[in-house]
PDB file of C-alpha atoms and ligand atoms in Angstrom:
ATOM      1  CA  UNK A  12      38.544 -20.423   9.332  1.00  0.00           C
ATOM      2  CA  UNK A  13      42.027 -21.601   9.984  1.00  0.00           C
ATOM      3  CA  UNK A  14      43.555 -23.745   7.175  1.00  0.00           C
ATOM      4  CA  UNK A  15      43.541 -27.448   9.084  1.00  0.00           C
ATOM      5  CA  UNK A  16      46.963 -28.205   7.242  1.00  0.00           C
ATOM      6  CA  UNK A  17      48.913 -24.939   7.071  1.00  0.00           C
ATOM      7  CA  UNK A  18      52.010 -24.857   4.989  1.00  0.00           C
ATOM      8  CA  UNK A  19      52.900 -21.052   6.445  1.00  0.00           C
ATOM      9  CA  UNK A  20      52.585 -19.731   9.727  1.00  0.00           C
ATOM     10  CA  UNK A  21      49.216 -18.436   8.972  1.00  0.00           C
ATOM     11  CA  UNK A  22      46.657 -19.706   6.385  1.00  0.00           C
ATOM     12  CA  UNK A  23      42.871 -19.146   6.506  1.00  0.00           C
ATOM     13  CA  UNK A  24      40.277 -20.512   4.303  1.00  0.00           C
ATOM     14  CA  UNK A  25      37.292 -18.555   3.224  1.00  0.00           C
ATOM     15  CA  UNK A  26      34.137 -20.636   2.713  1.00  0.00           C
ATOM     16  CA  UNK A  27      32.163 -19.179  -0.108  1.00  0.00           C
ATOM     17  CA  UNK A  28      28.762 -19.311   1.546  1.00  0.00           C
ATOM     18  CA  UNK A  29      26.499 -22.057   2.857  1.00  0.00           C
ATOM     19  CA  UNK A  30      25.379 -23.451  -0.580  1.00  0.00           C
ATOM     20  CA  UNK A  31      27.225 -26.518  -1.596  1.00  0.00           C
ATOM     21  CA  UNK A  32      28.389 -25.286  -5.072  1.00  0.00           C
ATOM     22  CA  UNK A  33      31.621 -26.546  -6.733  1.00  0.00           C
ATOM     23  CA  UNK A  34      32.818 -23.327  -8.768  1.00  0.00           C
ATOM     24  CA  UNK A  35      33.062 -19.491  -8.240  1.00  0.00           C
ATOM     25  CA  UNK A  36      30.938 -19.368 -11.146  1.00  0.00           C
ATOM     26  CA  UNK A  37      28.002 -20.570  -9.421  1.00  0.00           C
ATOM     27  CA  UNK A  38      28.011 -17.809  -6.773  1.00  0.00           C
ATOM     28  CA  UNK A  39      25.782 -14.913  -6.736  1.00  0.00           C
ATOM     29  CA  UNK A  40      27.104 -11.516  -6.909  1.00  0.00           C
ATOM     30  CA  UNK A  41      25.852 -10.900  -3.381  1.00  0.00           C
ATOM     31  CA  UNK A  42      28.122 -13.679  -2.225  1.00  0.00           C
ATOM     32  CA  UNK A  43      30.967 -12.748  -4.426  1.00  0.00           C
ATOM     33  CA  UNK A  44      30.858  -9.237  -2.651  1.00  0.00           C
ATOM     34  CA  UNK A  45      31.151 -11.035   0.749  1.00  0.00           C
ATOM     35  CA  UNK A  46      33.995 -12.940  -0.365  1.00  0.00           C
ATOM     36  CA  UNK A  47      35.765  -9.508  -1.423  1.00  0.00           C
ATOM     37  CA  UNK A  48      34.748  -8.096   2.130  1.00  0.00           C
ATOM     38  CA  UNK A  49      35.987 -11.278   3.990  1.00  0.00           C
ATOM     39  CA  UNK A  50      39.503 -11.064   2.266  1.00  0.00           C
ATOM     40  CA  UNK A  51      39.738  -7.341   2.824  1.00  0.00           C
ATOM     41  CA  UNK A  52      38.815  -7.696   6.687  1.00  0.00           C
ATOM     42  CA  UNK A  53      41.034 -10.421   7.307  1.00  0.00           C
ATOM     43  CA  UNK A  54      43.997  -8.496   5.514  1.00  0.00           C
ATOM     44  CA  UNK A  55      43.288  -5.434   7.494  1.00  0.00           C
ATOM     45  CA  UNK A  56      42.726  -7.341  10.829  1.00  0.00           C
ATOM     46  CA  UNK A  57      46.023  -9.464  10.674  1.00  0.00           C
ATOM     47  CA  UNK A  58      48.230  -7.168   8.745  1.00  0.00           C
ATOM     48  CA  UNK A  59      51.173  -8.342   7.119  1.00  0.00           C
ATOM     49  CA  UNK A  60      51.508  -9.751   3.727  1.00  0.00           C
ATOM     50  CA  UNK A  61      48.331 -11.504   2.728  1.00  0.00           C
ATOM     51  CA  UNK A  62      48.131 -13.605  -0.559  1.00  0.00           C
ATOM     52  CA  UNK A  63      44.691 -14.397  -1.744  1.00  0.00           C
ATOM     53  CA  UNK A  64      44.299 -17.362  -4.183  1.00  0.00           C
ATOM     54  CA  UNK A  65      41.556 -19.892  -5.105  1.00  0.00           C
ATOM     55  CA  UNK A  66      42.153 -23.495  -6.191  1.00  0.00           C
ATOM     56  CA  UNK A  67      39.179 -25.213  -8.086  1.00  0.00           C
ATOM     57  CA  UNK A  68      39.219 -28.937  -9.200  1.00  0.00           C
ATOM     58  CA  UNK A  69      41.660 -31.571  -8.186  1.00  0.00           C
ATOM     59  CA  UNK A  70      43.834 -31.079 -11.256  1.00  0.00           C
ATOM     60  CA  UNK A  71      44.396 -27.534  -9.764  1.00  0.00           C
ATOM     61  CA  UNK A  72      45.258 -28.765  -6.241  1.00  0.00           C
ATOM     62  CA  UNK A  73      41.795 -28.075  -4.481  1.00  0.00           C
ATOM     63  CA  UNK A  74      41.380 -30.674  -1.772  1.00  0.00           C
ATOM     64  CA  UNK A  75      37.624 -29.763  -1.022  1.00  0.00           C
ATOM     65  CA  UNK A  76      34.844 -29.566  -3.642  1.00  0.00           C
ATOM     66  CA  UNK A  77      32.824 -26.794  -1.911  1.00  0.00           C
ATOM     67  CA  UNK A  78      33.668 -23.398  -3.397  1.00  0.00           C
ATOM     68  CA  UNK A  79      36.367 -21.673  -1.105  1.00  0.00           C
ATOM     69  CA  UNK A  80      39.416 -19.365  -1.317  1.00  0.00           C
ATOM     70  CA  UNK A  81      42.370 -19.163   0.733  1.00  0.00           C
ATOM     71  CA  UNK A  82      44.613 -16.332   2.364  1.00  0.00           C
ATOM     72  CA  UNK A  83      47.987 -16.893   2.863  1.00  0.00           C
ATOM     73  CA  UNK A  84      50.240 -14.648   4.801  1.00  0.00           C
ATOM     74  CA  UNK A  85      53.781 -14.632   3.341  1.00  0.00           C
ATOM     75  CA  UNK A  86      56.940 -13.581   5.105  1.00  0.00           C
ATOM     76  CA  UNK A  87      57.986 -11.490   2.034  1.00  0.00           C
ATOM     77  CA  UNK A  88      56.078 -10.214  -0.962  1.00  0.00           C
ATOM     78  CA  UNK A  89      55.158 -12.846  -3.569  1.00  0.00           C
ATOM     79  CA  UNK A  90      58.046 -13.094  -5.854  1.00  0.00           C
ATOM     80  CA  UNK A  91      55.921 -13.797  -9.006  1.00  0.00           C
ATOM     81  CA  UNK A  92      54.109 -10.325  -8.113  1.00  0.00           C
ATOM     82  CA  UNK A  93      57.113  -8.588  -7.447  1.00  0.00           C
ATOM     83  CA  UNK A  94      58.795  -9.718 -10.517  1.00  0.00           C
ATOM     84  CA  UNK A  95      56.218  -7.974 -12.492  1.00  0.00           C
ATOM     85  CA  UNK A  96      56.883  -4.711 -14.450  1.00  0.00           C
ATOM     86  CA  UNK A  97      53.381  -3.149 -14.855  1.00  0.00           C
ATOM     87  CA  UNK A  98      50.517  -4.889 -16.344  1.00  0.00           C
ATOM     88  CA  UNK A  99      50.723  -7.060 -19.539  1.00  0.00           C
ATOM     89  CA  UNK A 100      49.105  -6.201 -22.658  1.00  0.00           C
ATOM     90  CA  UNK A 101      45.748  -7.780 -23.179  1.00  0.00           C
ATOM     91  CA  UNK A 102      43.260  -8.599 -25.788  1.00  0.00           C
ATOM     92  CA  UNK A 103      40.004  -7.147 -24.308  1.00  0.00           C
ATOM     93  CA  UNK A 104      37.176  -9.608 -23.463  1.00  0.00           C
ATOM     94  CA  UNK A 105      34.775  -7.654 -21.162  1.00  0.00           C
ATOM     95  CA  UNK A 106      34.488  -4.591 -19.100  1.00  0.00           C
ATOM     96  CA  UNK A 107      32.011  -4.228 -16.303  1.00  0.00           C
ATOM     97  CA  UNK A 108      31.701  -2.131 -13.247  1.00  0.00           C
ATOM     98  CA  UNK A 109      34.851  -0.314 -13.513  1.00  0.00           C
ATOM     99  CA  UNK A 110      36.968  -3.535 -14.134  1.00  0.00           C
ATOM    100  CA  UNK A 111      38.213  -5.064 -17.277  1.00  0.00           C
ATOM    101  CA  UNK A 112      39.031  -8.613 -18.212  1.00  0.00           C
ATOM    102  CA  UNK A 113      41.353  -9.545 -21.048  1.00  0.00           C
ATOM    103  CA  UNK A 114      43.765 -12.454 -22.400  1.00  0.00           C
ATOM    104  CA  UNK A 115      47.181 -11.475 -22.189  1.00  0.00           C
ATOM    105  CA  UNK A 116      48.783 -11.341 -25.581  1.00  0.00           C
ATOM    106  CA  UNK A 117      51.522 -13.904 -24.272  1.00  0.00           C
ATOM    107  CA  UNK A 118      49.053 -16.150 -22.368  1.00  0.00           C
ATOM    108  CA  UNK A 119      51.041 -18.931 -20.775  1.00  0.00           C
ATOM    109  CA  UNK A 120      48.086 -21.575 -20.780  1.00  0.00           C
ATOM    110  CA  UNK A 121      44.792 -21.459 -22.916  1.00  0.00           C
ATOM    111  CA  UNK A 122      42.114 -18.843 -21.689  1.00  0.00           C
ATOM    112  CA  UNK A 123      44.435 -17.318 -19.315  1.00  0.00           C
ATOM    113  CA  UNK A 124      42.674 -13.986 -18.237  1.00  0.00           C
ATOM    114  CA  UNK A 125      43.671 -10.825 -16.358  1.00  0.00           C
ATOM    115  CA  UNK A 126      41.110  -8.723 -14.640  1.00  0.00           C
ATOM    116  CA  UNK A 127      42.236  -5.363 -13.532  1.00  0.00           C
ATOM    117  CA  UNK A 128      40.688  -1.894 -12.561  1.00  0.00           C
ATOM    118  CA  UNK A 129      39.846  -0.092 -15.992  1.00  0.00           C
ATOM    119  CA  UNK A 130      41.993   2.663 -14.629  1.00  0.00           C
ATOM    120  CA  UNK A 131      45.109   1.127 -12.896  1.00  0.00           C
ATOM    121  CA  UNK A 132      45.415   1.680  -9.156  1.00  0.00           C
ATOM    122  CA  UNK A 133      47.217   0.272  -6.078  1.00  0.00           C
ATOM    123  CA  UNK A 134      46.061  -2.068  -3.006  1.00  0.00           C
ATOM    124  CA  UNK A 135      43.460  -4.351  -4.123  1.00  0.00           C
ATOM    125  CA  UNK A 136      42.781  -5.471  -0.570  1.00  0.00           C
ATOM    126  CA  UNK A 137      41.568  -1.969   0.180  1.00  0.00           C
ATOM    127  CA  UNK A 138      39.935  -1.226  -3.097  1.00  0.00           C
ATOM    128  CA  UNK A 139      36.013  -0.973  -3.507  1.00  0.00           C
ATOM    129  CA  UNK A 140      36.749  -2.678  -7.040  1.00  0.00           C
ATOM    130  CA  UNK A 141      37.597  -5.953  -5.587  1.00  0.00           C
ATOM    131  CA  UNK A 142      34.019  -7.071  -5.399  1.00  0.00           C
ATOM    132  CA  UNK A 143      33.339  -6.147  -9.027  1.00  0.00           C
ATOM    133  CA  UNK A 144      36.452  -7.922  -9.898  1.00  0.00           C
ATOM    134  CA  UNK A 145      35.496 -11.006  -8.267  1.00  0.00           C
ATOM    135  CA  UNK A 146      32.043 -10.855 -10.082  1.00  0.00           C
ATOM    136  CA  UNK A 147      33.801 -10.410 -13.355  1.00  0.00           C
ATOM    137  CA  UNK A 148      36.132 -13.560 -12.588  1.00  0.00           C
ATOM    138  CA  UNK A 149      32.823 -15.506 -11.898  1.00  0.00           C
ATOM    139  CA  UNK A 150      31.055 -14.360 -15.294  1.00  0.00           C
ATOM    140  CA  UNK A 151      34.407 -15.326 -17.161  1.00  0.00           C
ATOM    141  CA  UNK A 152      34.456 -18.588 -15.471  1.00  0.00           C
ATOM    142  CA  UNK A 153      30.916 -19.125 -16.551  1.00  0.00           C
ATOM    143  CA  UNK A 154      31.728 -18.387 -20.020  1.00  0.00           C
ATOM    144  CA  UNK A 155      34.867 -20.755 -19.976  1.00  0.00           C
ATOM    145  CA  UNK A 156      32.664 -23.559 -18.515  1.00  0.00           C
ATOM    146  CA  UNK A 157      29.922 -23.055 -21.432  1.00  0.00           C
ATOM    147  CA  UNK A 158      32.928 -22.721 -23.977  1.00  0.00           C
ATOM    148  CA  UNK A 159      34.403 -26.118 -22.752  1.00  0.00           C
ATOM    149  CA  UNK A 160      31.033 -27.651 -22.166  1.00  0.00           C
ATOM    150  CA  UNK A 161      32.187 -28.586 -18.576  1.00  0.00           C
ATOM    151  CA  UNK A 162      30.717 -27.855 -15.274  1.00  0.00           C
ATOM    152  CA  UNK A 163      34.040 -27.446 -13.523  1.00  0.00           C
ATOM    153  CA  UNK A 164      37.122 -26.358 -15.435  1.00  0.00           C
ATOM    154  CA  UNK A 165      40.054 -26.817 -13.200  1.00  0.00           C
ATOM    155  CA  UNK A 166      41.730 -23.485 -12.363  1.00  0.00           C
ATOM    156  CA  UNK A 167      43.872 -21.513 -10.096  1.00  0.00           C
ATOM    157  CA  UNK A 168      43.245 -17.582  -9.519  1.00  0.00           C
ATOM    158  CA  UNK A 169      45.027 -15.168  -7.379  1.00  0.00           C
ATOM    159  CA  UNK A 170      45.237 -11.480  -6.397  1.00  0.00           C
ATOM    160  CA  UNK A 171      48.529  -9.820  -7.109  1.00  0.00           C
ATOM    161  CA  UNK A 172      48.576  -6.718  -4.934  1.00  0.00           C
ATOM    162  CA  UNK A 173      50.745  -3.804  -5.579  1.00  0.00           C
ATOM    163  CA  UNK A 174      51.124  -0.754  -7.679  1.00  0.00           C
ATOM    164  CA  UNK A 175      48.620  -2.081 -10.410  1.00  0.00           C
ATOM    165  CA  UNK A 176      46.705  -4.713  -8.579  1.00  0.00           C
ATOM    166  CA  UNK A 177      44.946  -7.220 -10.566  1.00  0.00           C
ATOM    167  CA  UNK A 178      43.386 -10.949 -10.533  1.00  0.00           C
ATOM    168  CA  UNK A 179      44.931 -13.600 -12.757  1.00  0.00           C
ATOM    169  CA  UNK A 180      42.777 -16.594 -13.822  1.00  0.00           C
ATOM    170  CA  UNK A 181      45.117 -19.555 -14.933  1.00  0.00           C
ATOM    171  CA  UNK A 182      42.930 -22.336 -16.058  1.00  0.00           C
ATOM    172  CA  UNK A 183      44.441 -25.739 -15.814  1.00  0.00           C
ATOM    173  CA  UNK A 184      43.421 -27.662 -18.986  1.00  0.00           C
ATOM    174  CA  UNK A 185      46.969 -28.414 -20.164  1.00  0.00           C
ATOM    175  CA  UNK A 186      49.671 -30.130 -18.090  1.00  0.00           C
ATOM    176  CA  UNK A 187      52.702 -27.976 -17.027  1.00  0.00           C
ATOM    177  CA  UNK A 188      55.959 -30.091 -17.905  1.00  0.00           C
ATOM    178  CA  UNK A 189      59.468 -29.801 -18.027  1.00  0.00           C
ATOM    179  CA  UNK A 190      59.652 -26.966 -20.621  1.00  0.00           C
ATOM    180  CA  UNK A 191      57.372 -24.946 -18.768  1.00  0.00           C
ATOM    181  CA  UNK A 192      58.666 -25.418 -15.222  1.00  0.00           C
ATOM    182  CA  UNK A 193      62.188 -25.781 -16.247  1.00  0.00           C
ATOM    183  CA  UNK A 194      62.821 -23.260 -19.011  1.00  0.00           C
ATOM    184  CA  UNK A 195      59.684 -20.840 -18.110  1.00  0.00           C
ATOM    185  CA  UNK A 196      58.680 -21.395 -21.629  1.00  0.00           C
ATOM    186  CA  UNK A 197      54.836 -22.190 -22.133  1.00  0.00           C
ATOM    187  CA  UNK A 198      53.347 -24.252 -24.748  1.00  0.00           C
ATOM    188  CA  UNK A 199      49.851 -22.936 -25.201  1.00  0.00           C
ATOM    189  CA  UNK A 200      47.750 -24.800 -27.971  1.00  0.00           C
ATOM    190  CA  UNK A 201      44.907 -21.856 -27.806  1.00  0.00           C
ATOM    191  CA  UNK A 202      45.861 -18.670 -29.370  1.00  0.00           C
ATOM    192  CA  UNK A 203      44.956 -15.796 -27.037  1.00  0.00           C
ATOM    193  CA  UNK A 204      43.305 -13.962 -29.824  1.00  0.00           C
ATOM    194  CA  UNK A 205      41.031 -17.123 -30.270  1.00  0.00           C
ATOM    195  CA  UNK A 206      40.655 -17.469 -26.327  1.00  0.00           C
ATOM    196  CA  UNK A 207      39.584 -13.896 -26.137  1.00  0.00           C
ATOM    197  CA  UNK A 208      37.172 -14.052 -29.156  1.00  0.00           C
ATOM    198  CA  UNK A 209      35.289 -17.246 -27.662  1.00  0.00           C
ATOM    199  CA  UNK A 210      35.283 -15.601 -24.140  1.00  0.00           C
ATOM    200  CA  UNK A 211      33.662 -12.429 -25.696  1.00  0.00           C
ATOM    201  CA  UNK A 212      30.876 -14.166 -27.519  1.00  0.00           C
TER     202      UNK A 212
HETATM  203 ZN1   ZN B  45      50.208 -10.580 -11.927  1.00  0.00          ZN
END
């Protein structure tokens, strides 16, 4: 449905099913496949540059508790995606259904995770692996919630489409402050090696 308070010309909300759950980690695989299909059908039907994202928890900017994602149509490719040069090196966590999850060796925040096709490919909004990628995201979120003993860990996640499409999971358990936002220097108190090991177990 249309976002009630769009900041851009077109913004839509994808409601993750009728069950009143608060986290993507609580969704069934069948629902996650429908979320992938909804993203892909809207991107195809509307055209343009569609940016898919997910905010969970108040600290991560979510204003509604019912699990949902957003589609935002951008006037130009997302600068953060356009500035990437290939995929970062990751410490492997889990591979399933043709997609792999790992913690970037230069993780910006604790438990940052990158999810990408095991064989890099373009166009996530057309890929049959988007459903499996969202399933893997949900599994990682469940493991993160268990590791921290919290039913809802605030997080952002998004799809970077392009030559090597991927999902990025960016948990919001630390505060981004002047050093992070101003200098682009991230102080991360959990080493990615430790994060990857925790998420593997
Ligand atoms: Zn990216």
